[in-house]
Every structure is written in C-alpha cells, then in structure tokens.
PDB file of C-alpha atoms in Angstrom:
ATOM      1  CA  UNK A1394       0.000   0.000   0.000  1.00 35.00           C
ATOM      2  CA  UNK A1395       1.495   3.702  -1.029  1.00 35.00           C
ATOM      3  CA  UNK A1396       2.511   5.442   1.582  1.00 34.00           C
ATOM      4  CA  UNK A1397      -0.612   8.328   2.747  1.00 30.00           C
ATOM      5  CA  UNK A1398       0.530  11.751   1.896  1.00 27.00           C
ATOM      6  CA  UNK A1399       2.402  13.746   4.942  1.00 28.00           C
ATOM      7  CA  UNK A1400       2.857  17.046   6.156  1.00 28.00           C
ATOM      8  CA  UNK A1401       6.217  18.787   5.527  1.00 30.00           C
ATOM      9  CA  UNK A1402       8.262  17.523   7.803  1.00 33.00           C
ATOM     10  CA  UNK A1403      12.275  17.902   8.634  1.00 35.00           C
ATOM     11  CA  UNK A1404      14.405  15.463   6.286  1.00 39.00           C
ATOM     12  CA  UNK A1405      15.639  12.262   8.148  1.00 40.00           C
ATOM     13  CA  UNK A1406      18.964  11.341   9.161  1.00 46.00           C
ATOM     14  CA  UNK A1407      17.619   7.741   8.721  1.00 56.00           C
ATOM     15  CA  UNK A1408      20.579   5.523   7.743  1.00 43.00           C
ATOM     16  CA  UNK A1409      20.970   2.388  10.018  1.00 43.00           C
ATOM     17  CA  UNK A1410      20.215  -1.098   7.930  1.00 43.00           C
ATOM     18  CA  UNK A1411      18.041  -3.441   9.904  1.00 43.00           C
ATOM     19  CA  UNK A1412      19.465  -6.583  11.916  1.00 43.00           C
ATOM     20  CA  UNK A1413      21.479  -8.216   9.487  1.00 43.00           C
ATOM     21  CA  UNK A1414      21.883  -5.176   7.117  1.00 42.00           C
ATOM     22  CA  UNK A1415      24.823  -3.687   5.642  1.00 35.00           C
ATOM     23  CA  UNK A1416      27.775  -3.180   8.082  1.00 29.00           C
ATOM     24  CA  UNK A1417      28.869  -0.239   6.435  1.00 28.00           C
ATOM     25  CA  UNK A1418      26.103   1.541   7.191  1.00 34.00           C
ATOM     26  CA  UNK A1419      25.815   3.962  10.467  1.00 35.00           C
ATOM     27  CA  UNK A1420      23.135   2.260  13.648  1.00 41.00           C
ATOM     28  CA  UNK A1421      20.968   4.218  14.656  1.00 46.00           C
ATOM     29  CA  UNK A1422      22.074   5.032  18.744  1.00 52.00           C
ATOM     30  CA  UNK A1423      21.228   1.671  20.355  1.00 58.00           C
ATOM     31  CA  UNK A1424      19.518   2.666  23.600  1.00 69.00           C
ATOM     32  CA  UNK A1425      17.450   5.302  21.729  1.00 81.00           C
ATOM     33  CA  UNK A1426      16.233   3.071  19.083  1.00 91.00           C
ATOM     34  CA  UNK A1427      15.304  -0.351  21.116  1.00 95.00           C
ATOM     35  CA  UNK A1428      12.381  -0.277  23.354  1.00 97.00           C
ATOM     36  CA  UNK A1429      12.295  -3.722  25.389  1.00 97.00           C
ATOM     37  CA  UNK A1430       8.962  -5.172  26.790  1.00 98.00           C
ATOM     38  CA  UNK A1431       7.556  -7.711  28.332  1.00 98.00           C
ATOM     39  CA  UNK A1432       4.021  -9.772  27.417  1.00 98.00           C
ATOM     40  CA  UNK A1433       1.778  -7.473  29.864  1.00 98.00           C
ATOM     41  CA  UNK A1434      -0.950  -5.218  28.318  1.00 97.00           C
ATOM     42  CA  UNK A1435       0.575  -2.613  30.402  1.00 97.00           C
ATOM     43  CA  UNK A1436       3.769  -2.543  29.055  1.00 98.00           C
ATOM     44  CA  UNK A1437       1.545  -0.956  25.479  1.00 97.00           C
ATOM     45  CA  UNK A1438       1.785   2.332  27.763  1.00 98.00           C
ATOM     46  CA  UNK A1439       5.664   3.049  27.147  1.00 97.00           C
ATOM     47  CA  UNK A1440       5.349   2.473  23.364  1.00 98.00           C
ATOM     48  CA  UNK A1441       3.668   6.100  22.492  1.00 98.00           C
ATOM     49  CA  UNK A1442       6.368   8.403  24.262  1.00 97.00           C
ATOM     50  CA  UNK A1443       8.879   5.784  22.786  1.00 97.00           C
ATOM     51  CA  UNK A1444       7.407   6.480  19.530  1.00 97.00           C
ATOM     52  CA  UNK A1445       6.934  10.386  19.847  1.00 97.00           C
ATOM     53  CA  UNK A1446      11.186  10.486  21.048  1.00 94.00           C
ATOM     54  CA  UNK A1447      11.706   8.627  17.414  1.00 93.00           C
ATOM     55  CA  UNK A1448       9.265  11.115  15.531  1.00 92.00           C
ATOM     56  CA  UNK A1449      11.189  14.150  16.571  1.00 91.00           C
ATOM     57  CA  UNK A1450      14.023  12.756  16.337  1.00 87.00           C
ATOM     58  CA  UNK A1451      13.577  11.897  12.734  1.00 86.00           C
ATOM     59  CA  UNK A1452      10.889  14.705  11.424  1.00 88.00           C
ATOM     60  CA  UNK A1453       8.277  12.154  11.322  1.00 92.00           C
ATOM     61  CA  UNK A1454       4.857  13.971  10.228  1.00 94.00           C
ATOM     62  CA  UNK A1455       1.827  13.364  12.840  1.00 94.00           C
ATOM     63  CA  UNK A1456       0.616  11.292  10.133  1.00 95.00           C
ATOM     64  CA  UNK A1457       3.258   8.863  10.076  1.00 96.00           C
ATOM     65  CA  UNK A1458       3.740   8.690  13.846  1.00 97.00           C
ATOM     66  CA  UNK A1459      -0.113   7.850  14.453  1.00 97.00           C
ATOM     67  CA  UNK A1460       0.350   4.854  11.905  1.00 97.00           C
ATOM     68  CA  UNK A1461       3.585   3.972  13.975  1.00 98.00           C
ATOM     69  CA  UNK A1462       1.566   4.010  16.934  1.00 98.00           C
ATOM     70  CA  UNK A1463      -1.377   2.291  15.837  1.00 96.00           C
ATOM     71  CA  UNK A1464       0.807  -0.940  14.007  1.00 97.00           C
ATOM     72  CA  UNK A1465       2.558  -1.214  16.764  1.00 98.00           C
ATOM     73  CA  UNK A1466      -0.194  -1.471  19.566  1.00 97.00           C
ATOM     74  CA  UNK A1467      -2.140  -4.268  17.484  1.00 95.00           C
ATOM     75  CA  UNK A1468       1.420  -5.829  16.948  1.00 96.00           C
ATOM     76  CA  UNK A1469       1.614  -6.325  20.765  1.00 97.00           C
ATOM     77  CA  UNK A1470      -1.611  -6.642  21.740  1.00 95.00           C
ATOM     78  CA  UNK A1471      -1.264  -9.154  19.350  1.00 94.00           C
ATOM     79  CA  UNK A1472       1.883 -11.159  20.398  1.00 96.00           C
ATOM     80  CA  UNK A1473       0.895 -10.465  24.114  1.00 97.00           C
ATOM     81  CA  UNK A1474      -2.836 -11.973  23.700  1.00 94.00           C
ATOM     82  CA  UNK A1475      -2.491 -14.477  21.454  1.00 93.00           C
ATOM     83  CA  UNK A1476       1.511 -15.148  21.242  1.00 95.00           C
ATOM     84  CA  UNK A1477       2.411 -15.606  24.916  1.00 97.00           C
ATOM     85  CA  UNK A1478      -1.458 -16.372  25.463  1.00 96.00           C
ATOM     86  CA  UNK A1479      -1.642 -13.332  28.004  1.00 96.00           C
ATOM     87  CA  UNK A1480       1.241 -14.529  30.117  1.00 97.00           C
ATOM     88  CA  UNK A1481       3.808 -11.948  31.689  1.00 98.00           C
ATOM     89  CA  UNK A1482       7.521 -12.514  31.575  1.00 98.00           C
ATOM     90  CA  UNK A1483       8.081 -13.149  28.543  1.00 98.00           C
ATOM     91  CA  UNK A1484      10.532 -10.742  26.099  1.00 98.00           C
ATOM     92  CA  UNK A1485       8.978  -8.453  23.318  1.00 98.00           C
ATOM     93  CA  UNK A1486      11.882  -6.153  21.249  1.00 98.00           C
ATOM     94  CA  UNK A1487      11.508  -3.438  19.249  1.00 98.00           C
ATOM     95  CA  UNK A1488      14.229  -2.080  17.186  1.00 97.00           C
ATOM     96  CA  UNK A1489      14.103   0.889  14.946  1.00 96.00           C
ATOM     97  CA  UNK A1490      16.552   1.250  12.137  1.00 93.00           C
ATOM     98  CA  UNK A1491      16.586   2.869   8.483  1.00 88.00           C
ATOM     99  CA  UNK A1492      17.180   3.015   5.218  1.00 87.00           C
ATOM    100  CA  UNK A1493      17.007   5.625   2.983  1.00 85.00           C
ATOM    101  CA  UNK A1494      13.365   7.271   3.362  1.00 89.00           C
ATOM    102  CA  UNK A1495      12.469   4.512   5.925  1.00 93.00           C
ATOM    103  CA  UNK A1496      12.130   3.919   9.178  1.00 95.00           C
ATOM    104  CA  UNK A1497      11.870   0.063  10.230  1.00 96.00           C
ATOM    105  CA  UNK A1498      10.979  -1.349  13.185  1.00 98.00           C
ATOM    106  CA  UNK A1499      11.082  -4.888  14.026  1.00 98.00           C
ATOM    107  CA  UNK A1500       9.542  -6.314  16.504  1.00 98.00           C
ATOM    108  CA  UNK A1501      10.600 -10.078  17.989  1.00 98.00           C
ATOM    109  CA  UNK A1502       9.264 -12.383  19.912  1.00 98.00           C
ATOM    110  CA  UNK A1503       9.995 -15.877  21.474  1.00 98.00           C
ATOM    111  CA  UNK A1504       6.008 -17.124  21.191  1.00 96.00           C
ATOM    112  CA  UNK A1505       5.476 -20.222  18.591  1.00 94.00           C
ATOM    113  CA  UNK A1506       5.084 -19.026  14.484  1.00 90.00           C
ATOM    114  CA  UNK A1507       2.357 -16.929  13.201  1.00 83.00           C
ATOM    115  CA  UNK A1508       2.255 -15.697  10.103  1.00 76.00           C
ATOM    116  CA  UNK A1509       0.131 -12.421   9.299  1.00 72.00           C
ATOM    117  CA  UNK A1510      -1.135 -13.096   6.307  1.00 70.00           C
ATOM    118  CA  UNK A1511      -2.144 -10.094   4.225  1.00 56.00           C
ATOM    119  CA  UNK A1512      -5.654 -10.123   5.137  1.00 57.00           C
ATOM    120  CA  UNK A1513      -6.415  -8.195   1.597  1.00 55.00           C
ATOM    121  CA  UNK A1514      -5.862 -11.219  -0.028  1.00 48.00           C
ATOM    122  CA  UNK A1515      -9.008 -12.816   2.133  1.00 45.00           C
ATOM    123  CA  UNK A1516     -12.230 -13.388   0.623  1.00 43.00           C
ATOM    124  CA  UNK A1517     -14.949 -11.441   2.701  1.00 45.00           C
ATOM    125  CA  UNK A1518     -12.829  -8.929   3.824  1.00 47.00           C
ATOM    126  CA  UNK A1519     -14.513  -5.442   3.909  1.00 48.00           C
ATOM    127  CA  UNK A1520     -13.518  -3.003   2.081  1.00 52.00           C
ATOM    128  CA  UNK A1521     -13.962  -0.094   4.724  1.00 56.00           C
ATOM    129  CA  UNK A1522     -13.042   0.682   8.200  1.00 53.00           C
ATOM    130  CA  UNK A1523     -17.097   0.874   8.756  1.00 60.00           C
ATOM    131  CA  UNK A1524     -17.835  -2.439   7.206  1.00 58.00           C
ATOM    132  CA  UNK A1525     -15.401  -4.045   9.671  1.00 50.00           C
ATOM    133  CA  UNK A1526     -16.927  -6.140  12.538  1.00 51.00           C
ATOM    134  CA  UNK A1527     -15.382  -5.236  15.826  1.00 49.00           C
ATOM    135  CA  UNK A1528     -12.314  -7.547  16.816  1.00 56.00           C
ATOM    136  CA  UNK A1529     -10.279  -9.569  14.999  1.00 64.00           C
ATOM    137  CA  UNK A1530      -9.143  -6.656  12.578  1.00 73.00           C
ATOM    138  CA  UNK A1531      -5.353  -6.019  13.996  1.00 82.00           C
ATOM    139  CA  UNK A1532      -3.426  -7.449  10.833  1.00 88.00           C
ATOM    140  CA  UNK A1533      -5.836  -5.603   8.796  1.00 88.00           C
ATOM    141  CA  UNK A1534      -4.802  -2.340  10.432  1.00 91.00           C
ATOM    142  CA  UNK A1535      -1.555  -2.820  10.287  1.00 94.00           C
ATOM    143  CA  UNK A1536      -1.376  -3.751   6.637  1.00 93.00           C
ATOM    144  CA  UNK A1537      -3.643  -0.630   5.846  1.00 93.00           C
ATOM    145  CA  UNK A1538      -1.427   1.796   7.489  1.00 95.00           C
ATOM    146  CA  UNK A1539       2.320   0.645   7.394  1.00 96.00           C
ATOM    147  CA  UNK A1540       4.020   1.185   4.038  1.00 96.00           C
ATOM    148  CA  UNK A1541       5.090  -2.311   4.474  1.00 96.00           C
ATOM    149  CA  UNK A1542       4.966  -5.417   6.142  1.00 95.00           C
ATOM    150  CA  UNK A1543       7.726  -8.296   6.627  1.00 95.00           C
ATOM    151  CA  UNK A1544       7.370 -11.491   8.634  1.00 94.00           C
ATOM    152  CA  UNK A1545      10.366 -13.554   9.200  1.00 94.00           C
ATOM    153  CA  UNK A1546      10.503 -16.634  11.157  1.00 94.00           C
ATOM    154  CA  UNK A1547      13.175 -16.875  13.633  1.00 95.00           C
ATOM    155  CA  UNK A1548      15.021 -19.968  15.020  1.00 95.00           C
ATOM    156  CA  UNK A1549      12.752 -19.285  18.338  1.00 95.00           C
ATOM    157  CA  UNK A1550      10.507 -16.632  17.770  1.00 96.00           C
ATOM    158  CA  UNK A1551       9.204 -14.101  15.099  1.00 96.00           C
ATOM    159  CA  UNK A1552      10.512 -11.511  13.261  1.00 97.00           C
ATOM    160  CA  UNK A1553       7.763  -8.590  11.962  1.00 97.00           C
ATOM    161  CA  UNK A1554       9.289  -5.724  10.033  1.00 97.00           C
ATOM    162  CA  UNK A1555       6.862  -2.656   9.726  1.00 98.00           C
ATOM    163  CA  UNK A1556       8.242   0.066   7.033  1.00 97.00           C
ATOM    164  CA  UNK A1557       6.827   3.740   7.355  1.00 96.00           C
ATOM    165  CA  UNK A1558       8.348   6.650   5.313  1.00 93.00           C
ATOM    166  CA  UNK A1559      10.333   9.511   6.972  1.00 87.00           C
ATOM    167  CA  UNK A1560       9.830  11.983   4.397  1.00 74.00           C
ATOM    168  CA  UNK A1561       7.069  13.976   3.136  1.00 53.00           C
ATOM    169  CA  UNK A1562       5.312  12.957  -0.032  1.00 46.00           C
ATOM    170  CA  UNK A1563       6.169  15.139  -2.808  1.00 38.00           C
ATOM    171  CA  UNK A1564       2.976  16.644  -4.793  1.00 37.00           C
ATOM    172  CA  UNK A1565       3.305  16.218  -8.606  1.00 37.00           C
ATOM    173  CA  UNK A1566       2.269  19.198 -10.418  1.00 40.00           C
ATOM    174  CA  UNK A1567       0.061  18.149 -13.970  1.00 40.00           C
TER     175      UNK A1567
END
C-alpha cells in the first residue's frame, strides 16, 4: 500500500540497515532506538512516548507517527494476547533502524510461528473501516497503514518488520 501523503516535515537522518543489514552503514544510537517489553498489556503504555522520542528525532509527520503508533499497539496486543497467550515474563523487542526514506521497526518475539497473512488477499474482507466487525481486525490495520509489512521466522521466535516513510510525499504538479 502507497505510503498516505504527509505534512512537511524535517528530512531524516535515517541511515541504520536493519538486523542483518549492511555493516557499512551507520546504527541508529542503540539505547534510543530499542524499546524492550515484556508480554503485559501494560507494558503498550511506554510504546507512544517511545514512539513520539523517534518522531522528533527523525521529522516524522503526525501522520506517520499515528500509523507507527497504531501498528505497533495491534502488533503487541497481538503477540501479548495471542503469542504468549496473556502470560507476563516473557521478552517483546523493538528495534528501529533505516534506510534511505524509511524507518523500520522490528519487533521479535519468542512465542510459537504466526504468520500475518495479508488479510487483503481474504475473501470477505470489507472493504472499509465501517464495514469491519469489531475484533479480529489487527493485521488488517496494520497492513492498511504501514508502508510495508515483513514477517520472518526466527530460530525461536518471530521476526515482523513494519516500514513507514520519513519523508514527506512530494505533490506532482500536472
């Protein structure tokens, strides 16, 4: 899904390759760029100022961070609920990195596989936000509002890259 269009925003210093990336480019500073939870609903409280420290210090538009914000709480809620089956102690890791006019930010896990299917691809999916039935629409979201979406499958865990842009769409004049 294209990117939605973003208010003017400061240009990124974005840079860092994700895990596994090119060596030769710069990280991103470690502390600032991992948030570390554990599998308590609670925890979905530190991920917004976490979020809004990133946004500044990129020039993230509003848009972008409420779509950062929003992927990333039905990401958890997700992992927490239905990954670790609601049970605390158990490590969630996000770590931001970019590329270019990206930010990433993967988030691992150590519950059993899932794969989130592209739900677009469904049969019976609805085609608006007010067609939806209420629950079950968290992989939805996230496909509708992050640029794009990765799943890798990790010797013990997951993997789930979530792409958002870090610069303002240009207008074309016609």
């Amino acid at each position: 899904m294209p990117p939605s269009p973003l208010s003017a925003s400061a240009p990124s210093t974005c840079n860092s390759p994700l895990p596994g990336g090119s060596m030769s480019e710069t990280m991103l500073e470690e502390s600032q760029n991992r948030l570390q939870l554990d599998s308590q609903l609670s925890e979905l409280s530190r991920v917004p100022p976490w979020v809004e420290d990133l946004g500044v210090r990129h020039g993230l538009a509003a848009e972008t961070r409420y779509a950062i914000n929003l992927c990333l709480e039905e990401t958890l809620a997700n992992v927490i609920l239905h990954g670790y089956k609601g049970q605390p102690g158990h490590p969630i890791v996000i770590q931001a990195s970019c590329s270019g006019d990206s930010l990433f930010l993967a988030v691992e896990d150590k519950a059993p596989p899932f794969i989130p299917s592209d739900p677009g691809q469904r049969t019976g999916v609805a085609g608006s936000l007010g067609n939806m039935p209420l629950g079950g629409n968290g992989i939805h979201l996230i496909y509708r509002f992050a640029a794009s979406v990765d799943y890798q499958p990790l010797p013990d865990g997951n993997r789930l890259i979530l792409g958002f842009p870090t610069i303002a769409a240009k207008k074309i004049a016609v």
